[in-house]
């Protein structure tokens, strides 16, 4: 499995191959990998830069970067510009940070239409306005038309976190919450791209979640700890990928109630028709949150009062047994392991 | 006067072997002792040359029915001067080939005593003797002695104790001896576990409840059954609804062989199977005239049904006062999960299914399901090799080094092997369920303990995501050898057929799905096979599976895939699809195929048979494993005109199954559904046989073997065999090991053990 000699699409799919690529090619060859409590090795949504002690009491800067490619550039509910802003804003947010500023580096192929480019910039701006974040520096390169067939936008973001939230902070007993319906982005994109005509119009959920999570992030326990213990944004690989990573890094088991996981009917139908698992489909405006159980209801209420959190649900809990594994309690009452997504699933039903 | 140290290896524990030795020693004036050591029996015999000789002859020729002797070793030693012969306490030292005996169905003597009002065990359901009763299911560890079993919790009363220690008694050293006074007792409860009655009344109440149409959870020695009146259609339907098995056939237990004869055809071979002390469920052909009883609800759209006879005191007594001579008797479990064995869990998890519980206080040490054997016209094959057979070893044609095979995924078993013995586990189930994968690990521990085999090689499937593969890799380290699924099937067959270590066979493996050596999905393969290698010579045409596993549940997806490009798009969509999302989904599937979204290529034969079942409207949704092809087989048997011969297309060693389905489609207006089903199976079989014969001719190998789940189809199995034998080649198939994935573990273990 790990004997690939050239880059394949699977290397970018968020599964096992990508992990091998990161471990074997990137981490291995970079020597200075940390500037704060969270570094490159942690493979979290972002990393932190410690501030000089006299400036802030334990607060850290959080930095993250993401390159965005999407086919097609415009899709129901969004476009590459909005995606480029939200992706980075959301990565900062799930680190517990308030986004401050973004960079924007763009690579364009020769022949790209200027009017399209402008539409994308306008969309970027709208998203940045909504998120309340400035775009303060950037770069533009062009590449010969036959070497790149679409545009790439890289955004790097900086935010400040009074208390950094990690993806490894779950303890047994913590409640797991998702902030809304899963799979909207991936299925909307797929059906639009491939021309599948599903009954209902599917729309991507791409949106900044910083405002949605502002309330829950500000909650503190009596001894002044965040009530949120761990958080991730379930992008590539969907909930399956995020929650497995959280379980493995935190050293807990997780039991999810399948019937409690919110999935839009149309997305579910599309997945049923194509044989896809909605829990493995990408989201661009959601968060998976671990919460101290006694605050779960409060967090849920805060989320639900926000326009992006109306469908937030408690979906399960962290447990002390079966560490590193995510189990799904199915409708017939049996438990099924929800594994890391692995590219194209290999049939196994005899 | 001489003295001999004699060691007997075989099935010699828990079958009354030591009492037998005691008796013949006494008969031949032998002094000394007999005792169990681990899995063997050790005898020290002093006597005259002549007496020793007679003693040894009798040891071999008069041994108890259920015992088996693999070897007798003896050596001359110094005279100790014993004055009597005795049975002495088991030594606790262990030998690598510890052998534990399977559970044995109630014997004739115990049956008579149970029904005899004069006998002290009249109506005592836990009656047993040295020749019958639970063994494997109650044993915690070897050697097999009462204190190592869950019967150890019941202290024998003075009378039982006397029987136990009287050499002339037929319960002499019967580890499970007990009676009404000292042994386990029954209780009957409601669905919440609230006591209703106990002892004798419990059985009467339970059979009355069955008469009233209620569903009962009945605890046996190896697990729980769900039971109801087989002839009460409403009860059966209620059971189906509650357990969530809308179509899956249930096995039935009938009062006696006479009742069985009224319902199904039974030949001498089948009668022997039914009545054997192993008491498997045998799948037999239903009689057209079943004395007014309708078996359709029990085995919907099938021509055959699993039948078994009572094998315990409880079961015999349940049929005493009943108005029905046949009960549905199915393992109590959530589909795919291990059968329930714990009282509390049973009450918690079966509460919505069972109206009552019939419980007893014997702890189940080892879970075991009923064995299931599919009978064909001339022979039979295991579907599930469990109670009565497990943990009896399978003898291998050559020695292997200590190894384990962890199995595949569905209907899984695991196996420990060493030397020429292979110990296959009971049915484990579908290990994709987390609970079942945990049970798999428990069975691993249990068999590791019972066999004392420390594996030097671990065989597992090539499929990287099976929980069994992950289990092997987590625990076996460098000793793990992934084995291609169909190679494992075929090696299992070679060992089953007793082929020599250097044998080569042209193997036909027909099943649903197995991860191929080339990373694609296989399932209709002709492999040149040895115990260590496989070369793929031929296979079924590779078709796209739109949506992967979804195709297994909705075989109409395969119809779309196989006919796309052969039948005009609009014409294809005119077929009356019953997909979950209707006609809309059919269109979507065609789009999915065009755009190659979540589409996996496979040469599966299961899907090819499923597609025909779906196209002919026989089965459009699979609610249990094998449903479409089982129903296809049953309906094909009804074909009156068997003259339709669909052409077989082979090109470059690939059988074009797409064309075959197209031919079926083209003839749909001219023939009846049974005729079409028959013709399809026939052409499929001829095509597959032809692929194998070509390989045989090319390689000069003259043995062709058939395995895989599709081999359970009698028509296909026999048709392939006929064509091969008509061509002067030798045909081999399974007799001791299941053809399905339950037989995979054996092949894995052997291939792994031979790996450097
Ligand atoms: Fe198989
Ligand atoms: Mg992220
Ligand atoms: Zn008996
Ligand atoms: Zn007694």
Short mmCIF file of C-alpha atoms in Angstrom, two decimals, chain A residues 1 16 190-191 193-200 265 268-277 321-322 325-330 332-337 340-350, chain B residues 334-335 337 409-410 430 432-435 438 463-467 485 511-513 515 521 545-550 552-553 557 580-581 584-585 588-589 591-592 595 597-600 607 622 625 741:
data_model
loop_
_atom_site.label_atom_id
_atom_site.label_comp_id
_atom_site.label_asym_id
_atom_site.label_seq_id
_atom_site.Cartn_x
_atom_site.Cartn_y
_atom_site.Cartn_z
CA UNK A 1 0.00 0.00 0.00
CA UNK A 16 -3.78 6.94 4.97
CA UNK A 190 -20.28 16.34 -6.54
CA UNK A 191 -23.81 16.59 -7.85
CA UNK A 193 -19.88 18.86 -10.99
CA UNK A 194 -21.19 15.55 -12.33
CA UNK A 195 -24.57 16.87 -13.34
CA UNK A 196 -26.49 14.58 -11.01
CA UNK A 197 -29.98 15.83 -10.71
CA UNK A 198 -31.13 15.05 -7.21
CA UNK A 199 -34.68 16.02 -6.34
CA UNK A 200 -33.75 18.72 -3.89
CA UNK A 265 -32.52 14.15 3.67
CA UNK A 268 -28.72 11.10 2.64
CA UNK A 269 -30.67 10.13 -0.46
CA UNK A 270 -27.78 11.08 -2.73
CA UNK A 271 -25.40 9.02 -0.59
CA UNK A 272 -27.78 6.06 -0.63
CA UNK A 273 -28.01 6.20 -4.39
CA UNK A 274 -24.26 6.40 -4.90
CA UNK A 275 -23.20 4.09 -2.08
CA UNK A 276 -21.33 6.84 -0.24
CA UNK A 277 -21.12 7.36 3.51
CA UNK A 321 -12.64 1.72 26.67
CA UNK A 322 -11.68 0.89 23.06
CA UNK A 325 -11.60 3.65 18.09
CA UNK A 326 -14.84 5.24 17.00
CA UNK A 327 -17.91 3.05 17.29
CA UNK A 328 -21.24 3.76 15.73
CA UNK A 329 -24.35 2.39 17.40
CA UNK A 330 -26.52 1.44 14.46
CA UNK A 332 -30.39 -2.40 14.90
CA UNK A 333 -28.48 -1.80 18.13
CA UNK A 334 -25.17 -3.32 17.15
CA UNK A 335 -21.88 -1.45 17.14
CA UNK A 336 -19.92 -0.86 13.98
CA UNK A 337 -16.49 0.66 13.86
CA UNK A 340 -10.67 6.39 8.86
CA UNK A 341 -11.90 6.96 5.30
CA UNK A 342 -9.74 5.12 2.79
CA UNK A 343 -10.23 6.58 -0.67
CA UNK A 344 -12.41 4.21 -2.67
CA UNK A 345 -13.92 1.66 -0.31
CA UNK A 346 -13.12 -1.94 -1.27
CA UNK A 347 -16.25 -4.11 -1.34
CA UNK A 348 -16.44 -6.60 1.48
CA UNK A 349 -20.02 -7.86 1.51
CA UNK A 350 -20.02 -11.42 0.18
CA UNK B 334 -29.19 -9.75 16.63
CA UNK B 335 -28.32 -10.58 12.98
CA UNK B 337 -23.84 -10.65 16.31
CA UNK B 409 -15.20 -11.49 7.69
CA UNK B 410 -18.67 -12.91 7.03
CA UNK B 430 -19.79 -11.24 10.87
CA UNK B 432 -17.48 -6.26 10.75
CA UNK B 433 -19.73 -5.88 13.79
CA UNK B 434 -17.62 -4.61 16.63
CA UNK B 435 -19.14 -7.02 19.17
CA UNK B 438 -14.49 -8.86 20.14
CA UNK B 463 -8.33 -7.43 2.45
CA UNK B 464 -6.69 -4.63 4.40
CA UNK B 465 -9.84 -3.47 6.18
CA UNK B 466 -11.22 -6.70 7.60
CA UNK B 467 -11.16 -6.52 11.37
CA UNK B 485 -9.07 -15.01 -0.33
CA UNK B 511 -18.19 -16.44 -4.33
CA UNK B 512 -19.35 -12.95 -3.58
CA UNK B 513 -16.19 -11.00 -3.08
CA UNK B 515 -9.67 -9.01 -2.42
CA UNK B 521 -12.06 -7.52 -6.38
CA UNK B 545 -20.07 -2.37 -9.00
CA UNK B 546 -21.73 1.05 -8.86
CA UNK B 547 -21.72 2.03 -5.20
CA UNK B 548 -19.56 -0.94 -4.15
CA UNK B 549 -21.23 -3.03 -1.46
CA UNK B 550 -24.58 -1.41 -2.23
CA UNK B 552 -24.82 -6.76 -2.86
CA UNK B 553 -27.98 -5.47 -1.23
CA UNK B 557 -27.65 -2.24 -9.65
CA UNK B 580 -34.81 2.11 -2.80
CA UNK B 581 -35.22 5.43 -4.57
CA UNK B 584 -34.82 7.83 -10.37
CA UNK B 585 -32.08 5.78 -8.76
CA UNK B 588 -28.54 7.81 -11.26
CA UNK B 589 -26.75 4.45 -11.31
CA UNK B 591 -24.82 8.18 -14.57
CA UNK B 592 -22.62 6.90 -11.79
CA UNK B 595 -18.79 9.02 -14.61
CA UNK B 597 -18.06 7.67 -9.27
CA UNK B 598 -17.60 5.23 -6.42
CA UNK B 599 -17.47 2.37 -8.90
CA UNK B 600 -15.40 -0.71 -8.12
CA UNK B 607 -23.23 -10.66 -8.16
CA UNK B 622 -31.23 -8.96 -0.37
CA UNK B 625 -26.68 -13.37 2.76
CA UNK B 741 -16.05 -18.14 4.04
#
